[in-house]
């Protein structure tokens, strides 16, 4: 079964994430979403990056907010995107038409 990792900020994107989960499930694939992760012996960022590497397809949902930044100065979502690109994963990007924070706009430009 193909697995689809769904990547976005979580707060404020609950409806979009639920729609992605539903669409993936309807196609009889398995959605991988950070809100489903159980307790881990490592950080949630590490867990997400490991799941990106193990997934078959990467789904990116971008809105106005860049989100939590890692010590490296990029958002977790941005790090996930770069991991998916480095692993040559198929990427499906959904970009909301809205005003974006400066870093989010730069991220959008990178994706496009």
Coordinates of C-alpha atoms in Angstrom, one line a residue:
X1 CA 0.0 0.0 0.0
X2 CA 1.3 3.5 -0.9
X3 CA 1.9 5.9 2.0
X4 CA 1.4 9.6 1.7
X5 CA 3.1 11.9 4.2
X6 CA 1.0 15.0 4.8
X7 CA 3.1 18.1 5.7
X8 CA 1.8 21.5 6.8
X9 CA 1.6 23.6 9.9
X10 CA -1.0 21.9 12.1
X11 CA -2.6 24.7 14.0
X12 CA -5.1 26.5 11.8
X13 CA -4.9 23.8 9.1
X14 CA -7.1 21.2 10.7
X15 CA -9.7 21.3 7.9
X16 CA -7.2 21.0 5.2
X17 CA -5.3 18.2 6.9
X18 CA -8.6 16.3 7.5
X19 CA -9.5 16.8 3.8
X20 CA -6.1 15.4 2.8
X21 CA -6.5 12.4 5.1
X22 CA -9.9 11.7 3.7
X23 CA -8.8 12.0 0.0
X24 CA -5.8 9.7 0.6
X25 CA -8.0 7.2 2.4
X26 CA -10.7 7.2 -0.2
X27 CA -8.0 6.3 -2.8
X28 CA -7.2 3.3 -0.5
X29 CA -3.8 4.7 0.4
X30 CA -2.4 5.3 3.9
X31 CA -2.0 8.8 5.2
X32 CA 1.0 9.5 7.5
X33 CA 0.3 12.5 9.7
X34 CA 2.2 13.9 12.7
X35 CA -0.9 14.0 14.8
X36 CA -1.0 10.2 14.7
X37 CA 2.5 9.7 16.0
X38 CA 2.8 8.0 19.4
X39 CA 5.4 8.6 22.0
X40 CA 8.9 8.5 20.5
X41 CA 12.4 8.4 22.1
X42 CA 13.4 11.3 19.8
X43 CA 12.1 14.7 18.8
X44 CA 9.0 15.1 16.8
X45 CA 11.1 16.8 14.1
X46 CA 13.2 13.7 13.8
X47 CA 10.1 11.5 13.8
X48 CA 8.6 13.6 10.9
X49 CA 11.8 13.4 8.9
X50 CA 12.0 9.6 9.3
X51 CA 8.4 9.3 8.2
X52 CA 9.1 11.4 5.2
X53 CA 12.0 9.2 4.2
X54 CA 9.8 6.0 4.6
X55 CA 6.7 7.4 2.8
X56 CA 6.0 6.9 -0.9
X57 CA 4.6 10.3 -1.7
X58 CA 5.0 13.7 0.0
X59 CA 2.0 16.0 0.2
X60 CA 2.7 19.7 1.0
X61 CA 0.0 22.1 2.1
X62 CA 1.2 25.8 2.3
X63 CA -0.7 28.7 3.8
X64 CA 0.2 32.0 5.3
X65 CA 2.3 30.8 8.3
X66 CA 5.8 29.5 8.2
X67 CA 5.5 27.7 11.5
X68 CA 7.9 26.6 14.2
X69 CA 11.5 27.0 13.3
X70 CA 14.2 24.5 14.1
X71 CA 17.5 25.5 15.5
X72 CA 18.8 25.5 11.9
X73 CA 16.4 28.4 11.3
X74 CA 13.9 26.7 8.9
X75 CA 10.4 25.5 9.7
X76 CA 9.8 21.8 10.3
X77 CA 7.6 21.7 7.2
X78 CA 10.4 23.3 5.1
X79 CA 12.9 20.6 6.5
X80 CA 10.4 17.9 5.6
X81 CA 10.0 19.3 2.0
X82 CA 13.8 19.4 1.6
X83 CA 14.1 15.8 2.9
X84 CA 11.4 14.7 0.4
X85 CA 13.3 16.4 -2.5
X86 CA 16.6 14.9 -1.4
X87 CA 15.0 11.5 -1.4
X88 CA 13.4 12.1 -4.9
X89 CA 9.9 11.5 -3.6
X90 CA 7.0 12.5 -5.7
X91 CA 5.7 15.8 -4.3
X92 CA 2.1 17.1 -4.5
X93 CA 2.0 20.7 -3.4
X94 CA -1.2 22.6 -2.5
X95 CA -0.6 26.3 -2.0
X96 CA -3.3 28.5 -0.6
X97 CA -3.7 31.9 -2.3
X98 CA -3.2 34.3 0.6
X99 CA -0.8 36.9 2.0
X100 CA 2.2 35.0 3.5
X101 CA 4.8 35.7 6.0
X102 CA 8.2 36.7 4.4
X103 CA 9.8 33.3 5.1
X104 CA 6.7 31.4 4.0
X105 CA 6.8 33.4 0.7
X106 CA 10.4 32.4 0.2
X107 CA 9.5 28.8 0.9
X108 CA 6.6 29.0 -1.6
X109 CA 9.1 30.4 -4.2
X110 CA 11.4 27.5 -3.6
X111 CA 8.5 25.0 -4.1
X112 CA 7.3 26.6 -7.2

